[in-house]
């Protein structure tokens, strides 16, 4: 049984941002504490409240893009969860949200959390399962009477999917110093709006963004719980697993420049049709990836002028490619690029390729990985092809991931689902890990 619940119609109107854009961060002290009755009840309550935010009622998928109204509503939800539990709420210089139990400046903190934004028509679990489970695991620790000896924090990293501006993990990359302020300011959405403009409209200060080494220095360990985006745990019949690694992966924009012309009067031999070069490149990508045991997907395309009776002048295709190692990935992308250029020669189409996002291979900290596996009684340890904020942070702090079984393996789709028992098993596992890391 999936867990997605329904809440009465969402709030109308633009949810005012919940903070002024303070350069370093804004801290609000704990409001009245009031944990829900049981962990399961708190999980369902949070899930029910979050579920309708940013849901496309036609497709039932989610469109929670960075710095939009849906994003603001998710942020309001996160702040409410923090304050309901009497946690110290912070927004950092990059707009990431933090909920602290204990002194945020004490250091050696155990941090958990994930993201709330989505891909276009994404599922309900990718990101939100990690954030909801983090609050529920904290409720569980409190119900057990556990006493953390280290600060605990829950984080919502902004713009993990990069659905609007094209770059994955913007919030965590900025914080980890893997994206400069200037690079972030260059990002544009499909309407040409820049990241700074979008942030300003949402009430955030784009000039405050940048690396946050002081914040990273406070973190002793970061553990992200995430729905598995694959079927490995379904195949081994395990509810929970621990991540070993993340495949290297990236996004490349292919621009196919042809010549606009009349669809009904231009002879075939006179055409310079970029759609043809694009189509052949898509076929080449599948073939090259299959042969190399890698992955390659053209999932996004734009056509100019996009008229049914006009030969296109420009086709833009975005390639997502991933492989078990960086050498294979580079080889596959190189072969796809060469295939595009060769076909472009034949078609009279000029091809230009731009790398828009890249994440090197991530090997999670072995000691933390093994500690989690031990705390959880030897659950499976598995790699993933999906990128995560934990992957970005792993370059700066000891990082680990927990996966929750995805019975179909489907993700980045409205059909993404997870079993109620498995979600609660994930909460219990995360509580076990947080207690093991923060209470001894
Ligand atoms: O695209 C990914 O791998 C992740 O879901 N952001
Ligand atoms: Mn995702
Ligand atoms: Mn995710």
CSV table of C-alpha atoms and ligand atoms in Angstrom, one decimal:
chain,number,residue,atom,x,y,z
A,1,UNK,CA,0.0,0.0,0.0
A,2,UNK,CA,1.5,3.3,-0.9
A,3,UNK,CA,1.7,6.0,1.7
A,4,UNK,CA,0.7,9.0,-0.2
A,5,UNK,CA,-2.2,10.7,1.5
A,6,UNK,CA,-4.4,13.6,0.7
A,7,UNK,CA,-4.8,16.9,2.5
A,8,UNK,CA,-7.7,19.4,2.0
A,9,UNK,CA,-7.1,21.8,-0.9
A,10,UNK,CA,-3.8,23.5,-0.5
A,11,UNK,CA,-3.3,27.1,0.5
A,12,UNK,CA,-4.0,29.6,-2.2
A,13,UNK,CA,-1.9,32.6,-2.9
A,14,UNK,CA,1.9,33.0,-2.7
A,15,UNK,CA,3.2,31.7,0.6
A,16,UNK,CA,5.4,34.6,1.9
A,17,UNK,CA,9.0,33.5,2.3
A,18,UNK,CA,9.6,32.7,5.9
A,19,UNK,CA,12.7,34.7,6.3
A,20,UNK,CA,14.5,37.9,5.2
A,21,UNK,CA,17.6,37.0,3.1
A,22,UNK,CA,20.2,37.2,5.9
A,23,UNK,CA,23.7,36.8,4.5
A,24,UNK,CA,24.9,34.0,6.8
A,25,UNK,CA,21.8,32.5,8.1
A,26,UNK,CA,18.7,33.3,10.1
A,27,UNK,CA,18.0,31.5,13.4
A,28,UNK,CA,14.7,31.3,15.1
A,29,UNK,CA,14.5,29.8,18.5
A,30,UNK,CA,12.3,26.9,19.3
A,31,UNK,CA,8.5,27.5,19.5
A,32,UNK,CA,6.3,25.4,21.7
A,33,UNK,CA,7.4,21.8,21.5
A,34,UNK,CA,4.7,19.2,20.7
A,35,UNK,CA,5.7,15.8,19.2
A,36,UNK,CA,2.8,13.8,17.7
A,37,UNK,CA,1.6,10.8,19.5
A,38,UNK,CA,3.5,8.0,17.7
A,39,UNK,CA,6.1,7.8,15.0
A,40,UNK,CA,3.7,6.3,12.6
A,41,UNK,CA,1.1,8.9,13.3
A,42,UNK,CA,3.7,11.7,12.9
A,43,UNK,CA,4.9,10.2,9.6
A,44,UNK,CA,1.3,10.0,8.2
A,45,UNK,CA,0.5,13.5,9.4
A,46,UNK,CA,3.5,15.0,7.8
A,47,UNK,CA,3.0,13.0,4.6
A,48,UNK,CA,-0.7,14.0,4.4
A,49,UNK,CA,0.2,17.7,4.8
A,50,UNK,CA,3.1,17.6,2.3
A,51,UNK,CA,1.4,15.5,-0.4
A,52,UNK,CA,-0.8,18.1,-2.1
A,53,UNK,CA,2.0,20.7,-2.5
A,54,UNK,CA,3.1,21.2,-6.1
A,55,UNK,CA,1.1,18.2,-7.3
A,56,UNK,CA,-0.1,18.4,-10.9
A,57,UNK,CA,-3.7,17.2,-10.7
A,58,UNK,CA,-3.7,16.1,-14.3
A,59,UNK,CA,-0.7,13.8,-14.1
A,60,UNK,CA,-0.6,13.3,-10.4
A,61,UNK,CA,3.1,14.1,-10.6
A,62,UNK,CA,5.0,16.8,-8.8
A,63,UNK,CA,6.3,20.1,-10.1
A,64,UNK,CA,8.2,21.5,-7.1
A,65,UNK,CA,10.8,23.6,-8.9
A,66,UNK,CA,13.4,25.8,-7.1
A,67,UNK,CA,12.2,29.3,-6.0
A,68,UNK,CA,8.6,28.8,-7.1
A,69,UNK,CA,5.4,28.9,-5.2
A,70,UNK,CA,5.4,25.2,-4.6
A,71,UNK,CA,9.0,25.5,-3.3
A,72,UNK,CA,7.8,28.3,-0.9
A,73,UNK,CA,5.0,26.1,0.3
A,74,UNK,CA,7.4,23.2,0.9
A,75,UNK,CA,9.7,25.5,2.8
A,76,UNK,CA,6.8,26.7,5.0
A,77,UNK,CA,5.9,23.1,5.7
A,78,UNK,CA,9.5,22.4,6.7
A,79,UNK,CA,9.6,25.4,9.1
A,80,UNK,CA,6.3,24.3,10.7
A,81,UNK,CA,7.7,20.8,11.3
A,82,UNK,CA,10.8,22.3,13.0
A,83,UNK,CA,8.9,24.6,15.2
A,84,UNK,CA,6.2,22.1,16.1
A,85,UNK,CA,9.1,20.0,17.6
A,86,UNK,CA,10.7,22.9,19.3
A,87,UNK,CA,13.8,22.7,17.1
A,88,UNK,CA,16.0,25.7,16.2
A,89,UNK,CA,15.2,26.7,12.7
A,90,UNK,CA,17.8,28.2,10.4
A,91,UNK,CA,18.0,29.2,6.7
A,92,UNK,CA,21.6,29.3,5.5
A,93,UNK,CA,23.1,31.6,3.0
A,94,UNK,CA,22.1,29.3,0.1
A,95,UNK,CA,18.5,29.0,1.2
A,96,UNK,CA,18.9,25.5,2.6
A,97,UNK,CA,16.7,24.9,5.6
A,98,UNK,CA,18.0,23.4,8.9
A,99,UNK,CA,16.2,22.2,12.0
A,100,UNK,CA,18.5,21.7,15.0
A,101,UNK,CA,18.1,19.8,18.2
A,102,UNK,CA,20.9,21.1,20.5
A,103,UNK,CA,23.5,23.8,19.9
A,104,UNK,CA,23.9,24.5,16.2
A,105,UNK,CA,27.4,25.8,16.8
A,106,UNK,CA,28.7,23.0,19.0
A,107,UNK,CA,30.2,21.0,16.2
A,108,UNK,CA,30.4,17.2,15.5
A,109,UNK,CA,26.7,17.3,14.6
A,110,UNK,CA,24.9,14.3,13.2
A,111,UNK,CA,22.8,15.6,10.3
A,112,UNK,CA,20.1,13.9,8.3
A,113,UNK,CA,17.7,15.1,5.6
A,114,UNK,CA,17.3,15.3,1.9
A,115,UNK,CA,15.4,17.6,-0.6
A,116,UNK,CA,11.8,18.6,-1.3
A,117,UNK,CA,12.1,19.8,-4.9
A,118,UNK,CA,11.2,17.5,-7.8
A,119,UNK,CA,11.8,16.7,-11.4
A,120,UNK,CA,8.9,17.6,-13.8
A,121,UNK,CA,6.1,15.2,-12.9
A,122,UNK,CA,8.3,13.5,-10.3
A,123,UNK,CA,7.0,11.1,-7.8
A,124,UNK,CA,6.0,11.7,-4.2
A,125,UNK,CA,9.0,10.0,-2.5
A,126,UNK,CA,12.1,11.2,-4.3
A,127,UNK,CA,13.4,13.6,-1.7
A,128,UNK,CA,10.4,14.1,0.6
A,129,UNK,CA,10.7,10.5,2.0
A,130,UNK,CA,14.1,11.5,3.4
A,131,UNK,CA,12.9,14.7,4.9
A,132,UNK,CA,9.7,13.3,6.4
A,133,UNK,CA,11.5,10.2,7.7
A,134,UNK,CA,14.1,12.5,9.4
A,135,UNK,CA,11.5,14.3,11.4
A,136,UNK,CA,9.7,11.0,12.2
A,137,UNK,CA,13.0,9.4,13.3
A,138,UNK,CA,13.6,12.3,15.6
A,139,UNK,CA,10.1,11.8,17.0
A,140,UNK,CA,11.0,8.1,17.4
A,141,UNK,CA,14.2,9.0,19.4
A,142,UNK,CA,12.2,11.2,21.7
A,143,UNK,CA,9.6,8.5,22.1
A,144,UNK,CA,12.5,6.1,23.1
A,145,UNK,CA,13.8,8.7,25.6
A,146,UNK,CA,17.1,8.8,23.8
A,147,UNK,CA,19.5,11.6,24.8
A,148,UNK,CA,21.8,12.8,22.1
A,149,UNK,CA,25.2,13.8,23.3
A,150,UNK,CA,25.8,15.6,20.0
A,151,UNK,CA,23.8,18.2,18.1
A,152,UNK,CA,21.3,16.6,15.7
A,153,UNK,CA,20.0,18.5,12.6
A,154,UNK,CA,17.6,17.9,9.8
A,155,UNK,CA,18.3,19.6,6.5
A,156,UNK,CA,16.3,20.4,3.4
A,157,UNK,CA,18.8,21.1,0.6
A,158,UNK,CA,17.4,23.4,-2.1
A,159,UNK,CA,17.2,22.7,-5.8
A,160,UNK,CA,18.6,19.1,-5.8
A,161,UNK,CA,17.0,18.1,-9.0
A,162,UNK,CA,18.0,21.1,-11.1
A,163,UNK,CA,14.7,20.8,-12.9
A,164,UNK,CA,14.4,24.6,-13.4
A,165,UNK,CA,18.0,25.8,-13.9
A,166,UNK,CA,19.6,22.6,-15.3
A,167,UNK,CA,22.3,22.0,-12.7
A,168,UNK,CA,21.8,19.3,-10.1
A,169,UNK,CA,22.3,19.9,-6.3
A,170,UNK,CA,22.6,23.6,-6.4
A,171,UNK,CA,22.0,24.1,-2.7
A,172,UNK,CA,24.5,21.5,-1.5
A,173,UNK,CA,27.1,22.4,-4.2
A,174,UNK,CA,27.1,26.0,-3.2
A,175,UNK,CA,27.5,25.1,0.5
A,176,UNK,CA,30.2,22.6,-0.3
A,177,UNK,CA,32.0,25.2,-2.5
A,178,UNK,CA,31.6,23.1,-5.6
A,179,UNK,CA,29.7,25.9,-7.4
A,180,UNK,CA,30.8,29.5,-7.2
A,181,UNK,CA,28.5,32.4,-6.7
A,182,UNK,CA,29.2,33.6,-10.1
A,183,UNK,CA,28.5,30.2,-11.8
A,184,UNK,CA,25.2,30.1,-9.9
A,185,UNK,CA,24.3,33.6,-11.1
A,186,UNK,CA,24.8,32.5,-14.7
A,187,UNK,CA,22.1,29.8,-14.4
A,188,UNK,CA,18.9,30.6,-16.4
A,189,UNK,CA,15.5,28.8,-16.7
A,190,UNK,CA,13.6,28.1,-19.9
A,191,UNK,CA,12.0,31.6,-19.7
A,192,UNK,CA,15.4,33.2,-19.5
A,193,UNK,CA,14.9,34.2,-15.8
A,194,UNK,CA,18.2,34.0,-13.9
A,195,UNK,CA,18.7,32.2,-10.6
A,196,UNK,CA,19.3,35.5,-8.9
A,197,UNK,CA,16.1,37.0,-10.3
A,198,UNK,CA,14.2,33.9,-9.2
A,199,UNK,CA,15.7,34.0,-5.7
A,200,UNK,CA,14.9,37.7,-5.3
A,201,UNK,CA,11.3,37.1,-6.4
A,202,UNK,CA,11.1,34.4,-3.7
A,203,UNK,CA,12.5,36.8,-1.1
A,204,UNK,CA,16.1,35.5,-0.9
A,205,UNK,CA,19.3,37.4,-1.4
A,206,UNK,CA,21.2,36.0,-4.4
A,207,UNK,CA,24.3,38.0,-3.4
A,208,UNK,CA,24.6,36.1,-0.1
A,209,UNK,CA,25.0,32.7,-1.8
A,210,UNK,CA,28.4,30.9,-1.7
A,211,UNK,CA,30.6,28.4,0.1
A,212,UNK,CA,29.8,27.8,3.8
A,213,UNK,CA,32.8,26.1,5.3
A,214,UNK,CA,31.9,27.1,8.8
A,215,UNK,CA,28.6,25.2,8.5
A,216,UNK,CA,30.2,22.2,7.0
A,217,UNK,CA,32.8,22.2,9.9
A,218,UNK,CA,30.0,21.7,12.3
A,219,UNK,CA,28.9,18.4,10.7
A,220,UNK,CA,30.4,15.2,12.1
A,221,UNK,CA,28.3,12.9,9.8
A,222,UNK,CA,25.6,13.3,7.2
A,223,UNK,CA,23.1,10.5,6.6
A,224,UNK,CA,20.5,10.8,3.9
A,225,UNK,CA,17.6,8.4,3.6
A,226,UNK,CA,16.1,8.1,0.1
A,227,UNK,CA,13.7,5.9,-1.7
A,228,UNK,CA,15.8,3.5,-3.8
A,229,UNK,CA,15.6,4.4,-7.5
A,230,UNK,CA,15.9,0.9,-8.7
A,231,UNK,CA,14.8,-2.6,-7.8
A,232,UNK,CA,17.8,-4.1,-5.9
A,233,UNK,CA,16.1,-4.2,-2.5
A,234,UNK,CA,12.9,-5.5,-4.1
A,235,UNK,CA,15.0,-8.4,-5.7
A,236,UNK,CA,16.7,-9.2,-2.4
A,237,UNK,CA,13.4,-8.7,-0.5
A,238,UNK,CA,14.9,-6.2,2.0
A,239,UNK,CA,13.1,-3.1,3.2
A,240,UNK,CA,16.2,-1.1,3.8
A,241,UNK,CA,19.7,-1.0,2.4
A,242,UNK,CA,22.9,1.1,2.8
A,243,UNK,CA,24.6,2.9,-0.2
A,244,UNK,CA,28.1,2.0,-1.2
A,245,UNK,CA,28.6,4.4,-4.1
A,246,UNK,CA,27.1,6.8,-6.7
A,247,UNK,CA,27.9,6.3,-10.3
A,248,UNK,CA,29.6,9.3,-12.0
A,249,UNK,CA,27.0,11.1,-14.1
A,250,UNK,CA,26.4,14.3,-16.0
A,251,UNK,CA,24.2,16.4,-18.3
A,252,UNK,CA,25.3,17.7,-21.7
A,253,UNK,CA,23.4,20.1,-23.9
A,254,UNK,CA,23.6,19.3,-27.7
A,255,UNK,CA,22.7,22.3,-29.9
A,256,UNK,CA,21.8,21.2,-33.5
A,257,UNK,CA,21.9,24.3,-35.7
A,258,UNK,CA,20.1,23.8,-39.1
A,259,UNK,CA,18.3,26.0,-41.5
A,260,UNK,CA,14.7,27.1,-41.1
A,261,UNK,CA,12.6,26.5,-44.2
A,262,UNK,CA,9.2,25.6,-45.6
A,263,UNK,CA,8.1,22.0,-44.9
A,264,UNK,CA,6.0,21.9,-48.1
A,265,UNK,CA,8.3,23.5,-50.6
A,266,UNK,CA,11.9,22.7,-49.7
A,267,UNK,CA,13.3,19.7,-51.7
A,268,UNK,CA,14.7,16.9,-49.5
A,269,UNK,CA,18.2,17.4,-50.9
A,270,UNK,CA,18.1,21.1,-50.1
A,271,UNK,CA,17.3,20.7,-46.4
A,272,UNK,CA,19.6,21.3,-43.4
A,273,UNK,CA,17.2,19.7,-40.9
A,274,UNK,CA,18.6,19.6,-37.3
A,275,UNK,CA,15.7,17.2,-36.3
A,276,UNK,CA,17.4,14.5,-38.4
A,277,UNK,CA,20.8,14.9,-36.8
A,278,UNK,CA,19.1,15.0,-33.4
A,279,UNK,CA,17.1,11.8,-34.1
A,280,UNK,CA,20.2,10.0,-35.2
A,281,UNK,CA,22.1,11.1,-32.2
A,282,UNK,CA,19.4,9.8,-29.9
A,283,UNK,CA,19.7,6.4,-31.6
A,284,UNK,CA,23.5,6.5,-31.4
A,285,UNK,CA,23.4,7.4,-27.7
A,286,UNK,CA,21.3,4.3,-26.9
A,287,UNK,CA,23.6,2.1,-29.0
A,288,UNK,CA,26.9,3.4,-27.5
A,289,UNK,CA,25.6,3.2,-24.0
A,290,UNK,CA,24.2,-0.3,-24.4
A,291,UNK,CA,27.5,-1.6,-25.8
A,292,UNK,CA,29.5,0.0,-22.9
A,293,UNK,CA,27.1,-1.2,-20.2
A,294,UNK,CA,26.4,2.5,-19.4
A,295,UNK,CA,23.3,4.7,-19.5
A,296,UNK,CA,22.4,7.5,-21.8
A,297,UNK,CA,19.1,9.3,-22.1
A,298,UNK,CA,17.8,12.3,-24.1
A,299,UNK,CA,14.9,13.1,-21.9
A,300,UNK,CA,14.5,16.8,-22.7
A,301,UNK,CA,14.3,18.5,-26.1
A,302,UNK,CA,13.4,22.0,-27.4
A,303,UNK,CA,12.8,22.9,-31.0
A,304,UNK,CA,12.9,26.4,-32.6
A,305,UNK,CA,10.6,27.7,-34.1
A,306,UNK,CA,8.7,24.5,-33.3
A,307,UNK,CA,6.1,24.9,-36.1
A,308,UNK,CA,4.4,21.9,-37.7
A,309,UNK,CA,4.9,23.1,-41.2
A,310,UNK,CA,8.5,24.5,-40.8
A,311,UNK,CA,11.8,22.8,-40.9
A,312,UNK,CA,13.5,23.6,-37.5
A,313,UNK,CA,16.3,26.1,-37.3
A,314,UNK,CA,17.6,24.8,-34.0
A,315,UNK,CA,17.0,21.6,-31.9
A,316,UNK,CA,18.4,21.5,-28.4
A,317,UNK,CA,18.7,18.0,-26.8
A,318,UNK,CA,19.8,17.3,-23.3
A,319,UNK,CA,21.8,14.1,-22.7
A,320,UNK,CA,21.9,12.5,-19.2
A,321,UNK,CA,24.7,9.9,-19.1
A,322,UNK,CA,26.0,7.7,-16.3
A,323,UNK,CA,28.4,4.8,-16.0
A,324,UNK,CA,30.0,2.7,-13.2
A,325,UNK,CA,33.3,4.6,-13.7
A,326,UNK,CA,34.4,8.0,-15.1
A,327,UNK,CA,36.6,6.5,-17.8
A,328,UNK,CA,33.6,4.6,-19.3
A,329,UNK,CA,31.4,7.6,-18.9
A,330,UNK,CA,33.9,9.9,-20.7
A,331,UNK,CA,34.3,7.3,-23.5
A,332,UNK,CA,30.5,6.9,-24.1
A,333,UNK,CA,29.8,10.7,-24.1
A,334,UNK,CA,32.8,11.2,-26.5
A,335,UNK,CA,31.4,8.5,-28.9
A,336,UNK,CA,27.9,10.1,-28.8
A,337,UNK,CA,29.4,13.5,-29.5
A,338,UNK,CA,31.4,12.1,-32.4
A,339,UNK,CA,28.4,10.4,-33.8
A,340,UNK,CA,26.5,13.7,-33.6
A,341,UNK,CA,29.2,15.6,-35.4
A,342,UNK,CA,29.6,13.0,-38.1
A,343,UNK,CA,25.8,13.0,-38.8
A,344,UNK,CA,25.8,16.8,-38.6
A,345,UNK,CA,28.4,16.8,-41.4
A,346,UNK,CA,26.1,14.7,-43.6
A,347,UNK,CA,23.0,16.9,-42.8
A,348,UNK,CA,24.7,20.3,-43.1
A,349,UNK,CA,23.9,20.8,-39.4
A,350,UNK,CA,26.3,22.4,-37.0
A,351,UNK,CA,26.5,20.6,-33.7
A,352,UNK,CA,27.8,22.2,-30.4
A,353,UNK,CA,28.0,20.3,-27.1
A,354,UNK,CA,28.1,22.0,-23.7
A,355,UNK,CA,28.5,20.1,-20.4
A,356,UNK,CA,25.9,21.6,-18.0
A,357,UNK,CA,26.3,19.4,-14.9
A,358,UNK,CA,28.8,16.8,-13.8
A,359,UNK,CA,29.1,14.7,-10.6
A,360,UNK,CA,32.2,12.5,-10.2
A,361,UNK,CA,32.0,9.0,-8.8
A,362,UNK,CA,31.2,8.9,-5.1
A,363,UNK,CA,32.5,6.2,-2.8
A,364,UNK,CA,30.7,6.7,0.6
A,365,UNK,CA,33.0,6.7,3.7
A,366,UNK,CA,33.7,3.0,4.3
A,367,UNK,CA,33.8,3.3,8.1
A,368,UNK,CA,30.4,5.1,8.2
A,369,UNK,CA,28.9,2.7,5.6
A,370,UNK,CA,30.1,-0.3,7.6
A,371,UNK,CA,28.9,1.3,10.9
A,372,UNK,CA,25.4,1.8,9.5
A,373,UNK,CA,25.3,-1.7,8.0
A,374,UNK,CA,26.3,-3.1,11.5
A,375,UNK,CA,23.7,-0.9,13.3
A,376,UNK,CA,21.1,-2.4,11.0
A,377,UNK,CA,22.0,-6.0,11.3
A,378,UNK,CA,23.9,-6.4,8.0
A,379,UNK,CA,21.4,-5.0,5.5
A,380,UNK,CA,22.4,-5.1,1.8
A,381,UNK,CA,25.0,-2.5,0.7
A,382,UNK,CA,24.4,-1.3,-2.9
A,383,UNK,CA,25.5,1.3,-5.4
A,384,UNK,CA,23.2,3.7,-7.2
A,385,UNK,CA,23.1,5.5,-10.5
A,386,UNK,CA,21.1,8.4,-8.9
A,387,UNK,CA,22.7,11.6,-7.7
A,388,UNK,CA,22.1,12.9,-4.2
A,389,UNK,CA,23.1,15.8,-2.0
A,390,UNK,CA,24.9,13.2,0.1
A,391,UNK,CA,27.1,12.6,-2.9
A,392,UNK,CA,28.0,16.3,-3.1
A,393,UNK,CA,28.6,16.5,0.7
A,394,UNK,CA,30.8,13.3,0.7
A,395,UNK,CA,33.7,15.4,-0.6
A,396,UNK,CA,33.5,17.5,2.6
A,397,UNK,CA,32.1,15.4,5.5
A,398,UNK,CA,31.7,11.7,6.3
A,399,UNK,CA,28.5,10.8,4.5
A,400,UNK,CA,26.3,7.8,4.2
A,401,UNK,CA,22.9,6.9,2.6
A,402,UNK,CA,20.0,4.6,3.6
A,403,UNK,CA,17.7,3.3,0.8
A,404,UNK,CA,14.1,2.3,1.3
A,405,UNK,CA,12.7,-0.5,-0.9
A,406,UNK,CA,11.0,0.7,-4.1
A,407,UNK,CA,8.8,-2.2,-5.1
A,408,UNK,CA,8.7,-1.3,-8.8
A,409,UNK,CA,12.0,0.5,-9.1
A,410,UNK,CA,10.2,3.3,-10.9
A,411,UNK,CA,11.3,6.9,-10.1
A,412,UNK,CA,11.2,10.3,-11.6
A,413,UNK,CA,7.6,9.4,-12.5
A,414,UNK,CA,4.1,9.9,-10.9
A,415,UNK,CA,4.1,6.1,-10.6
A,416,UNK,CA,6.9,6.1,-8.0
A,417,UNK,CA,5.6,4.4,-4.8
A,418,UNK,CA,6.8,2.7,-1.7
A,419,UNK,CA,5.1,0.5,0.8
A,420,UNK,CA,3.8,1.9,4.1
A,421,UNK,CA,5.6,-0.8,6.1
A,422,UNK,CA,8.9,-0.2,4.2
A,423,UNK,CA,8.7,3.6,4.8
A,424,UNK,CA,8.2,3.0,8.5
A,425,UNK,CA,11.0,0.5,8.5
A,426,UNK,CA,13.1,3.2,7.0
A,427,UNK,CA,12.2,5.6,9.8
A,428,UNK,CA,13.1,2.9,12.4
A,429,UNK,CA,16.4,2.3,10.7
A,430,UNK,CA,17.2,6.0,10.5
A,431,UNK,CA,16.3,6.3,14.2
A,432,UNK,CA,18.6,3.4,15.0
A,433,UNK,CA,21.4,5.1,13.0
A,434,UNK,CA,20.9,8.5,14.6
A,435,UNK,CA,20.8,7.0,18.1
A,436,UNK,CA,24.0,5.0,17.3
A,437,UNK,CA,25.8,8.0,16.0
A,438,UNK,CA,24.5,10.8,18.2
A,439,UNK,CA,23.6,9.2,21.5
A,440,UNK,CA,26.8,7.3,22.5
B,1,LIG,O1,19.2,12.9,-11.4
B,1,LIG,C1,19.5,12.3,-10.3
B,1,LIG,O2,20.2,11.3,-10.3
B,1,LIG,C2,18.9,12.7,-9.0
B,1,LIG,O3,17.6,12.2,-9.0
B,1,LIG,N1,18.9,14.1,-8.9
B,2,LIG,MN1,15.6,12.7,-8.3
B,3,LIG,MN1,16.4,12.6,-4.9
